[in-house]
Amino acid sequence: MGNKGLLVGLWLLVMVSALGVVHTTQESRALTARLEQAQRHRDELRYEQERLLLERGAWSAYSRIEQVAKDKLDMRAPKPAERVLVSPEH
Amino acid sequence: MSAVKKQQQQPGIARWRFALVAGLLCLLALALVVHLAGLQVLPEQDRGYRFLQDQGRARTIRTEEIAAYRGSITDRNGELLAVSTPVQTLWANPQLLKEASADQLRHLAGALDTPPARLAKRLQKYRNKGFMYLRRHMTPEQAQRALDLDIAGVYSKKEYRRFYPAGEVTAQLLGFTNIDDRGQEGLELAFEQSLAGQAGKRQVMKDLKGRTVQDLAVKQEARPGRDLQLTIDMRLQYLAYRELKKAVAENGAASGFMVILDTRTSEVLAMANQPSFNPNNREGVKAAAMRNRALIDQFEPGSTIKPLTALAALETGRYTPHTQINTSPGYIRLPGKTLLDPVNYGLIDLTKVITKSSQVGITKVAMDLEPEQLRELFYRLGLGEAVGSGFPGEAAGILPTRQRWHPIELANFAFGYGLTVNAVQLAQAYSVVANAGQKRPVSLILESGKNARRAVPEQVVAPELTKEIVAMLETVIGPGGTGKKAAVEGYRVAGKTGTVHKVGSAGYADNRYRSVFAGFVPAQNPRLAAVVVIDDPTHAKYYGGEVAAPIFGKVMAGAMRLLQVPPEEVMSAEQQLATQLDERGTTS
């Protein structure tokens, strides 16, 4: 009888552990899926950053800045006679 | 009674039969269990658990690629010059796509932006294959539209496309990559090894819907490409490119190139070429536009070599800048050729020979020199030897040596014919003069931090002599010089013009030229050395002082401002204030 009780007890434990394995496997799969999602998100952000850097590069291209400065803002480089030299010693 | 007995007997027979059937069934069940157990447990069983597990894995386990980016290329200030952006490539399994309806295919063709007939033709061509590209390098949005059609057998794959924000300004220097993002030209090719990332592999378990459910193992680590930082300063590069482009167009020239070196470090700050191309869309680009002429093209440097010949003369100790040379009567006869000056300069000193770029004067000096001594000096200054940029196709130039030097060969050598250089070599030679005789290896790649290999400069010429050459070169830009148009307001410029006859099909062509200017700024405390070459100007002007020198002047004026080099001839704030006060004092 004691043997039988032990057997039933062990069987129950085995079942619980088996279910536990099923549960953690499921859990780990869900987490893996989330990890992958997060990684994809990270990649997307990286691409977004690159795209924005490129866009900034396009807007700040020297040819464009020069054109805007000249045409829109009426700017020009100062002539040497207009320059004032400020040396750090003073 | 007998009927009752019969009734009693029947279950008896049934029990026997029942036992037999039950027994047989149990046996069958047992046989099944034994076989099952055998499959599950016995390793040697044919199509046993090993086979079954393999089959299971084959259906769930996939090897995936871990993407590795190609390193980006930036200029010395970190501005992006080349960057890989992800794009989607659509591919199909024709075996599965065969099942698609005509309607679906029509929609797919629409999403791919190709005529349906073309798609059908391609499908026919690949009908026995398991893979075909539908369209490569689509934007993620475009690809998503095709994927949203939900046609079986259409898949997407992430690829990378190289993008060059600076476009044509740096096109030849950077080169480009092919559709598989592998370097094909220029620095992209030269540094392919370190730029290219190596994709990794990992094993994952996927469920029915293709979601990754388990990470099993990383089979190979991904190695992302290393970023490359150039010594190029985009501000100067753009400036040089803009002026070059303008000048090539104005002079109707075939091509032009310019190199700017930092004289203190021998770093290349700008390397611009014309004609150029848009590296982001290379359709119909001619090969000529792709050449990085500044490093690949070798040319005869012409009169820009004369100061170096003068340096060789000074090294003998028999010449000083004021040694008198008689150039009368304005020509000199050598066996086989007569060399001319435009006018008879008469008795002039060595400095004046450089100022006026006198053929007769420099020839007389050359005749007094040992040929090997001249050649050896050129070699010490870096001519005839690759600068070691690692750029594919870099020209080493030709610095011939001879058993016996014919007088005309020696004279040619002295004024820059019969030897070839590339623009970087010439700039390097001038930067040695600018840098008091110290030579450093030219570099294109910025090495910073601990990796910086501070190359020990090599003293190749005595500093006292280069100082005298600098003084001579300053007179070229001064009154009566040939390079007045290279002047930069507020700074003293040292340089030399060159007008070289081009080699045509029948020797040197009489009416085809190459205009060259080489020099450095500021003359007394040099920061930048530059070489400008304009090839085959077809409009009225062709002299180096008329075509190449103005480009040098304009670019350097901008460069001095950008690099905030203090002008040498501008009044300090106090002086300016004082003069302003003076003016007020006199007017009031």
mmCIF file of C-alpha atoms in Angstrom, chain B residues 245-381:
data_model
loop_
_atom_site.group_PDB
_atom_site.id
_atom_site.type_symbol
_atom_site.label_atom_id
_atom_site.label_comp_id
_atom_site.label_asym_id
_atom_site.label_seq_id
_atom_site.Cartn_x
_atom_site.Cartn_y
_atom_site.Cartn_z
ATOM 1 C CA LYS B 245 33.553 72.298 -62.279
ATOM 2 C CA LYS B 246 33.093 75.950 -63.095
ATOM 3 C CA ALA B 247 36.592 76.264 -64.568
ATOM 4 C CA VAL B 248 36.333 73.113 -66.681
ATOM 5 C CA ALA B 249 33.073 74.389 -68.156
ATOM 6 C CA GLU B 250 34.394 77.933 -68.730
ATOM 7 C CA ASN B 251 37.545 76.755 -70.450
ATOM 8 C CA GLY B 252 35.908 74.035 -72.490
ATOM 9 C CA ALA B 253 38.371 71.610 -70.966
ATOM 10 C CA ALA B 254 38.246 67.842 -71.268
ATOM 11 C CA SER B 255 38.846 67.233 -67.601
ATOM 12 C CA GLY B 256 40.375 68.660 -64.481
ATOM 13 C CA PHE B 257 41.464 67.602 -61.049
ATOM 14 C CA MET B 258 42.691 69.113 -57.839
ATOM 15 C CA VAL B 259 44.395 67.804 -54.735
ATOM 16 C CA ILE B 260 44.798 69.638 -51.440
ATOM 17 C CA LEU B 261 47.247 68.367 -48.849
ATOM 18 C CA ASP B 262 47.717 69.464 -45.281
ATOM 19 C CA THR B 263 51.420 70.350 -45.349
ATOM 20 C CA ARG B 264 51.866 69.612 -41.651
ATOM 21 C CA THR B 265 50.505 66.072 -41.707
ATOM 22 C CA SER B 266 50.485 65.178 -45.418
ATOM 23 C CA GLU B 267 46.821 64.272 -45.089
ATOM 24 C CA VAL B 268 44.730 64.623 -48.221
ATOM 25 C CA LEU B 269 42.057 67.211 -47.457
ATOM 26 C CA ALA B 270 40.426 67.287 -50.867
ATOM 27 C CA MET B 271 40.633 65.325 -54.073
ATOM 28 C CA ALA B 272 38.196 66.536 -56.711
ATOM 29 C CA ASN B 273 37.728 65.418 -60.285
ATOM 30 C CA GLN B 274 35.862 66.615 -63.325
ATOM 31 C CA PRO B 275 33.938 65.271 -65.211
ATOM 32 C CA SER B 276 32.024 63.500 -62.518
ATOM 33 C CA PHE B 277 28.996 61.270 -62.136
ATOM 34 C CA ASN B 278 26.188 60.589 -59.720
ATOM 35 C CA PRO B 279 27.160 57.462 -57.806
ATOM 36 C CA ASN B 280 23.578 56.994 -56.650
ATOM 37 C CA ASN B 281 22.368 56.474 -60.190
ATOM 38 C CA ARG B 282 25.049 55.202 -62.483
ATOM 39 C CA GLU B 283 22.935 54.586 -65.540
ATOM 40 C CA GLY B 284 24.764 55.561 -68.695
ATOM 41 C CA VAL B 285 27.882 56.824 -66.924
ATOM 42 C CA LYS B 286 31.010 56.820 -69.048
ATOM 43 C CA ALA B 287 34.066 55.090 -67.676
ATOM 44 C CA ALA B 288 36.065 58.301 -68.148
ATOM 45 C CA ALA B 289 33.942 60.056 -65.541
ATOM 46 C CA MET B 290 34.619 57.355 -62.977
ATOM 47 C CA ARG B 291 38.375 57.761 -62.947
ATOM 48 C CA ASN B 292 39.952 59.315 -59.888
ATOM 49 C CA ARG B 293 42.303 61.300 -62.067
ATOM 50 C CA ALA B 294 44.123 62.887 -59.162
ATOM 51 C CA LEU B 295 45.675 59.534 -58.271
ATOM 52 C CA ILE B 296 45.329 57.418 -61.389
ATOM 53 C CA ASP B 297 46.363 59.788 -64.158
ATOM 54 C CA GLN B 298 50.023 60.403 -64.643
ATOM 55 C CA PHE B 299 51.136 63.427 -66.559
ATOM 56 C CA GLU B 300 54.235 65.374 -67.413
ATOM 57 C CA PRO B 301 54.423 68.122 -64.793
ATOM 58 C CA GLY B 302 56.073 70.679 -67.055
ATOM 59 C CA SER B 303 57.288 73.944 -65.563
ATOM 60 C CA THR B 304 56.005 73.081 -62.093
ATOM 61 C CA ILE B 305 59.167 70.979 -61.834
ATOM 62 C CA LYS B 306 61.462 73.967 -62.390
ATOM 63 C CA PRO B 307 61.600 74.998 -58.714
ATOM 64 C CA LEU B 308 62.731 71.473 -57.892
ATOM 65 C CA THR B 309 65.470 71.773 -60.515
ATOM 66 C CA ALA B 310 66.448 75.059 -58.887
ATOM 67 C CA LEU B 311 66.544 73.215 -55.573
ATOM 68 C CA ALA B 312 68.943 70.688 -57.097
ATOM 69 C CA ALA B 313 71.095 73.592 -58.265
ATOM 70 C CA LEU B 314 71.122 75.087 -54.764
ATOM 71 C CA GLU B 315 72.118 71.697 -53.327
ATOM 72 C CA THR B 316 75.332 71.720 -55.370
ATOM 73 C CA GLY B 317 76.403 74.744 -53.374
ATOM 74 C CA ARG B 318 77.441 76.416 -56.637
ATOM 75 C CA TYR B 319 74.204 78.339 -56.965
ATOM 76 C CA THR B 320 72.389 80.872 -54.840
ATOM 77 C CA PRO B 321 69.023 82.488 -55.634
ATOM 78 C CA HIS B 322 71.020 85.426 -56.970
ATOM 79 C CA THR B 323 73.399 83.549 -59.255
ATOM 80 C CA GLN B 324 73.340 85.344 -62.589
ATOM 81 C CA ILE B 325 72.358 83.340 -65.637
ATOM 82 C CA ASN B 326 72.643 84.700 -69.120
ATOM 83 C CA THR B 327 69.534 83.803 -71.124
ATOM 84 C CA SER B 328 70.536 85.927 -74.112
ATOM 85 C CA PRO B 329 69.614 85.726 -76.955
ATOM 86 C CA GLY B 330 66.361 84.154 -75.747
ATOM 87 C CA TYR B 331 67.020 80.731 -77.180
ATOM 88 C CA ILE B 332 69.453 77.901 -76.719
ATOM 89 C CA ARG B 333 70.463 75.296 -79.247
ATOM 90 C CA LEU B 334 70.838 71.731 -78.083
ATOM 91 C CA PRO B 335 71.661 68.862 -80.425
ATOM 92 C CA GLY B 336 68.324 68.130 -82.109
ATOM 93 C CA LYS B 337 66.270 70.934 -80.654
ATOM 94 C CA THR B 338 66.196 74.665 -80.037
ATOM 95 C CA LEU B 339 64.531 75.862 -76.835
ATOM 96 C CA LEU B 340 62.855 79.252 -76.797
ATOM 97 C CA ASP B 341 61.831 81.891 -74.310
ATOM 98 C CA PRO B 342 58.905 84.123 -75.324
ATOM 99 C CA VAL B 343 61.214 87.146 -75.103
ATOM 100 C CA ASN B 344 64.901 87.629 -74.462
ATOM 101 C CA TYR B 345 65.183 88.037 -70.689
ATOM 102 C CA GLY B 346 68.900 88.810 -70.893
ATOM 103 C CA LEU B 347 71.013 88.450 -67.774
ATOM 104 C CA ILE B 348 68.766 87.323 -64.911
ATOM 105 C CA ASP B 349 69.304 85.600 -61.591
ATOM 106 C CA LEU B 350 68.040 82.146 -60.634
ATOM 107 C CA THR B 351 65.011 83.612 -58.819
ATOM 108 C CA LYS B 352 64.009 85.459 -61.967
ATOM 109 C CA VAL B 353 64.361 82.253 -63.988
ATOM 110 C CA ILE B 354 61.633 80.773 -61.797
ATOM 111 C CA THR B 355 59.549 83.950 -61.721
ATOM 112 C CA LYS B 356 59.511 84.153 -65.514
ATOM 113 C CA SER B 357 59.646 80.396 -66.020
ATOM 114 C CA SER B 358 62.523 80.784 -68.454
ATOM 115 C CA GLN B 359 63.209 77.672 -70.541
ATOM 116 C CA VAL B 360 66.631 78.914 -71.547
ATOM 117 C CA GLY B 361 67.614 79.789 -67.997
ATOM 118 C CA ILE B 362 66.616 76.459 -66.469
ATOM 119 C CA THR B 363 68.196 74.562 -69.363
ATOM 120 C CA LYS B 364 71.499 76.318 -68.737
ATOM 121 C CA VAL B 365 71.269 75.417 -65.080
ATOM 122 C CA ALA B 366 70.444 71.804 -65.952
ATOM 123 C CA MET B 367 73.420 71.510 -68.273
ATOM 124 C CA ASP B 368 75.577 72.362 -65.295
ATOM 125 C CA LEU B 369 74.099 69.591 -63.127
ATOM 126 C CA GLU B 370 74.772 65.906 -62.862
ATOM 127 C CA PRO B 371 71.717 64.120 -64.346
ATOM 128 C CA GLU B 372 71.627 61.535 -61.592
ATOM 129 C CA GLN B 373 71.717 64.235 -58.943
ATOM 130 C CA LEU B 374 68.600 65.806 -60.412
ATOM 131 C CA ARG B 375 66.851 62.473 -60.664
ATOM 132 C CA GLU B 376 67.864 61.510 -57.160
ATOM 133 C CA LEU B 377 66.423 64.742 -55.734
ATOM 134 C CA PHE B 378 63.128 64.152 -57.534
ATOM 135 C CA TYR B 379 63.066 60.672 -56.067
ATOM 136 C CA ARG B 380 63.759 61.985 -52.576
ATOM 137 C CA LEU B 381 60.798 64.336 -52.981
#
